[in-house]
Amino acid sequence: MTRNLYVGGNAYISAQERGLPRYGRVAAIDGEDVTLELLGTGDRDAQPESAVFPLSRLEGKVPDTVTITRNPVPYTPMVLGDATVQLTSLLIITPTDRQSWMYTLPLLVVANAVPDFRERAGYTALKGVHPWARDEDGKLAYRFRAELGLLRFDSADESGVTRSALLNEVRFYDPAGDTPWKNAVQADDRLENAGFPFQPPRVLMRELTGPAQIRLEYGTPEQLQESLDWYRNGCRN
């Protein structure tokens, strides 16, 4: 499905030419022309070769797992949000097995994510959907999903609730570029917005495993926007 093509993702080549690999990594998209770094040559030490293919010959596939490395200095939390959508809540995830000063700060901030307690006892899912992209069935596609163990209540105040849990798994699309919505345009017909992957790739990041503090902040859209801007500024005034 060509709608799944995005920079940083994988693409499979139909009507393969003799001698060329069957798939590659999308390096650039320019209209109907897609530049691939060809993979699967069999030579482990060889540099990837690039080739340009028409969009019609490619089928995209979202990777099951991606690895992200963050530069802690200057430290800024990763923020998942959409500027066009009114804020209703903020989910803040902070590791609690702190090895240095940077882990006392939030690692991930997600706009409008909600808990889902319906799955089974002792298990909680935190989910956030894209504001308009839909999967093949027409349902809103996930942009973020986290799997937690049993939640422990920590505290509550006028601005939110804080809990702790074992962070089992996190899935999201990296806002820095590895996202299938990077070059997407919202269509008037919701069915034309279908075709995006329902399940984000699992994110391998050392800080996104183990115990974590999960805080759900709420307030007016103006208060939440002020808080989100603070996180985007590296938790500095």
PDB file of N, CA, C and O in Angstrom, residues 98-124:
ATOM      1  N   ARG A  98      16.660   6.239  38.322  1.00  0.00           N
ATOM      2  CA  ARG A  98      17.461   7.374  37.856  1.00  0.00           C
ATOM      3  C   ARG A  98      18.949   7.120  38.066  1.00  0.00           C
ATOM      4  O   ARG A  98      19.419   6.879  39.163  1.00  0.00           O
ATOM      5  N   GLN A  99      19.701   7.190  36.974  1.00  0.00           N
ATOM      6  CA  GLN A  99      21.141   7.002  37.031  1.00  0.00           C
ATOM      7  C   GLN A  99      21.888   8.335  36.977  1.00  0.00           C
ATOM      8  O   GLN A  99      23.060   8.387  37.313  1.00  0.00           O
ATOM      9  N   SER A 100      21.211   9.383  36.549  1.00  0.00           N
ATOM     10  CA  SER A 100      21.853  10.689  36.487  1.00  0.00           C
ATOM     11  C   SER A 100      20.760  11.745  36.548  1.00  0.00           C
ATOM     12  O   SER A 100      19.568  11.443  36.586  1.00  0.00           O
ATOM     13  N   TRP A 101      21.164  13.000  36.547  1.00  0.00           N
ATOM     14  CA  TRP A 101      20.207  14.092  36.722  1.00  0.00           C
ATOM     15  C   TRP A 101      19.144  14.126  35.638  1.00  0.00           C
ATOM     16  O   TRP A 101      18.009  14.519  35.882  1.00  0.00           O
ATOM     17  N   MET A 102      19.489  13.704  34.405  1.00  0.00           N
ATOM     18  CA  MET A 102      18.532  13.887  33.319  1.00  0.00           C
ATOM     19  C   MET A 102      17.304  13.006  33.492  1.00  0.00           C
ATOM     20  O   MET A 102      16.233  13.311  32.982  1.00  0.00           O
ATOM     21  N   TYR A 103      17.425  11.896  34.241  1.00  0.00           N
ATOM     22  CA  TYR A 103      16.287  10.999  34.388  1.00  0.00           C
ATOM     23  C   TYR A 103      15.304  11.491  35.445  1.00  0.00           C
ATOM     24  O   TYR A 103      14.287  10.866  35.674  1.00  0.00           O
ATOM     25  N   THR A 104      15.623  12.584  36.124  1.00  0.00           N
ATOM     26  CA  THR A 104      14.642  13.191  37.024  1.00  0.00           C
ATOM     27  C   THR A 104      13.650  14.033  36.234  1.00  0.00           C
ATOM     28  O   THR A 104      12.670  14.501  36.789  1.00  0.00           O
ATOM     29  N   LEU A 105      13.900  14.228  34.959  1.00  0.00           N
ATOM     30  CA  LEU A 105      13.023  15.005  34.092  1.00  0.00           C
ATOM     31  C   LEU A 105      12.191  14.066  33.231  1.00  0.00           C
ATOM     32  O   LEU A 105      12.569  12.920  32.995  1.00  0.00           O
ATOM     33  N   PRO A 106      11.039  14.528  32.740  1.00  0.00           N
ATOM     34  CA  PRO A 106      10.216  13.685  31.872  1.00  0.00           C
ATOM     35  C   PRO A 106      10.989  13.251  30.635  1.00  0.00           C
ATOM     36  O   PRO A 106      11.798  13.998  30.084  1.00  0.00           O
ATOM     37  N   LEU A 107      10.717  12.042  30.207  1.00  0.00           N
ATOM     38  CA  LEU A 107      11.329  11.527  28.995  1.00  0.00           C
ATOM     39  C   LEU A 107      10.387  11.668  27.808  1.00  0.00           C
ATOM     40  O   LEU A 107      10.814  11.959  26.693  1.00  0.00           O
ATOM     41  N   LEU A 108       9.098  11.480  28.061  1.00  0.00           N
ATOM     42  CA  LEU A 108       8.115  11.463  26.987  1.00  0.00           C
ATOM     43  C   LEU A 108       6.849  12.182  27.452  1.00  0.00           C
ATOM     44  O   LEU A 108       6.352  11.930  28.550  1.00  0.00           O
ATOM     45  N   VAL A 109       6.350  13.100  26.622  1.00  0.00           N
ATOM     46  CA  VAL A 109       5.118  13.834  26.899  1.00  0.00           C
ATOM     47  C   VAL A 109       4.169  13.602  25.730  1.00  0.00           C
ATOM     48  O   VAL A 109       4.529  13.852  24.581  1.00  0.00           O
ATOM     49  N   VAL A 110       2.963  13.112  26.027  1.00  0.00           N
ATOM     50  CA  VAL A 110       2.005  12.752  24.989  1.00  0.00           C
ATOM     51  C   VAL A 110       0.721  13.547  25.196  1.00  0.00           C
ATOM     52  O   VAL A 110       0.140  13.524  26.280  1.00  0.00           O
ATOM     53  N   ALA A 111       0.303  14.261  24.163  1.00  0.00           N
ATOM     54  CA  ALA A 111      -0.931  15.032  24.229  1.00  0.00           C
ATOM     55  C   ALA A 111      -2.133  14.126  24.014  1.00  0.00           C
ATOM     56  O   ALA A 111      -2.154  13.305  23.098  1.00  0.00           O
ATOM     57  N   ASN A 112      -3.125  14.247  24.878  1.00  0.00           N
ATOM     58  CA  ASN A 112      -4.441  13.615  24.727  1.00  0.00           C
ATOM     59  C   ASN A 112      -4.393  12.091  24.708  1.00  0.00           C
ATOM     60  O   ASN A 112      -5.240  11.451  24.091  1.00  0.00           O
ATOM     61  N   ALA A 113      -3.424  11.492  25.394  1.00  0.00           N
ATOM     62  CA  ALA A 113      -3.446  10.041  25.562  1.00  0.00           C
ATOM     63  C   ALA A 113      -4.387   9.690  26.707  1.00  0.00           C
ATOM     64  O   ALA A 113      -4.551  10.457  27.658  1.00  0.00           O
ATOM     65  N   VAL A 114      -5.022   8.534  26.621  1.00  0.00           N
ATOM     66  CA  VAL A 114      -6.000   8.130  27.632  1.00  0.00           C
ATOM     67  C   VAL A 114      -5.694   6.717  28.108  1.00  0.00           C
ATOM     68  O   VAL A 114      -5.201   5.888  27.349  1.00  0.00           O
ATOM     69  N   PRO A 115      -5.990   6.398  29.392  1.00  0.00           N
ATOM     70  CA  PRO A 115      -5.806   5.021  29.879  1.00  0.00           C
ATOM     71  C   PRO A 115      -6.952   4.139  29.423  1.00  0.00           C
ATOM     72  O   PRO A 115      -8.058   4.601  29.172  1.00  0.00           O
ATOM     73  N   ASP A 116      -6.655   2.853  29.307  1.00  0.00           N
ATOM     74  CA  ASP A 116      -7.650   1.864  28.916  1.00  0.00           C
ATOM     75  C   ASP A 116      -7.524   0.687  29.879  1.00  0.00           C
ATOM     76  O   ASP A 116      -6.551  -0.055  29.834  1.00  0.00           O
ATOM     77  N   PHE A 117      -8.508   0.535  30.763  1.00  0.00           N
ATOM     78  CA  PHE A 117      -8.448  -0.495  31.798  1.00  0.00           C
ATOM     79  C   PHE A 117      -9.250  -1.748  31.408  1.00  0.00           C
ATOM     80  O   PHE A 117      -9.457  -2.622  32.230  1.00  0.00           O
ATOM     81  N   ARG A 118      -9.698  -1.855  30.178  1.00  0.00           N
ATOM     82  CA  ARG A 118     -10.639  -2.909  29.815  1.00  0.00           C
ATOM     83  C   ARG A 118      -9.964  -4.217  29.425  1.00  0.00           C
ATOM     84  O   ARG A 118     -10.634  -5.215  29.231  1.00  0.00           O
ATOM     85  N   GLU A 119      -8.655  -4.243  29.291  1.00  0.00           N
ATOM     86  CA  GLU A 119      -8.006  -5.388  28.673  1.00  0.00           C
ATOM     87  C   GLU A 119      -7.996  -6.626  29.583  1.00  0.00           C
ATOM     88  O   GLU A 119      -8.524  -7.656  29.243  1.00  0.00           O
ATOM     89  N   ARG A 120      -7.377  -6.520  30.760  1.00  0.00           N
ATOM     90  CA  ARG A 120      -7.413  -7.619  31.716  1.00  0.00           C
ATOM     91  C   ARG A 120      -6.888  -7.109  33.048  1.00  0.00           C
ATOM     92  O   ARG A 120      -6.261  -6.053  33.125  1.00  0.00           O
ATOM     93  N   ALA A 121      -7.138  -7.868  34.099  1.00  0.00           N
ATOM     94  CA  ALA A 121      -6.732  -7.458  35.445  1.00  0.00           C
ATOM     95  C   ALA A 121      -5.211  -7.354  35.525  1.00  0.00           C
ATOM     96  O   ALA A 121      -4.487  -8.188  34.995  1.00  0.00           O
ATOM     97  N   GLY A 122      -4.740  -6.299  36.207  1.00  0.00           N
ATOM     98  CA  GLY A 122      -3.309  -6.110  36.385  1.00  0.00           C
ATOM     99  C   GLY A 122      -2.583  -5.601  35.164  1.00  0.00           C
ATOM    100  O   GLY A 122      -1.367  -5.634  35.107  1.00  0.00           O
ATOM    101  N   TYR A 123      -3.305  -5.118  34.201  1.00  0.00           N
ATOM    102  CA  TYR A 123      -2.706  -4.665  32.944  1.00  0.00           C
ATOM    103  C   TYR A 123      -3.397  -3.378  32.529  1.00  0.00           C
ATOM    104  O   TYR A 123      -4.620  -3.268  32.603  1.00  0.00           O
ATOM    105  N   THR A 124      -2.611  -2.408  32.108  1.00  0.00           N
ATOM    106  CA  THR A 124      -3.165  -1.137  31.668  1.00  0.00           C
ATOM    107  C   THR A 124      -2.518  -0.725  30.363  1.00  0.00           C
ATOM    108  O   THR A 124      -1.321  -0.891  30.190  1.00  0.00           O
TER     109      THR A 124
END
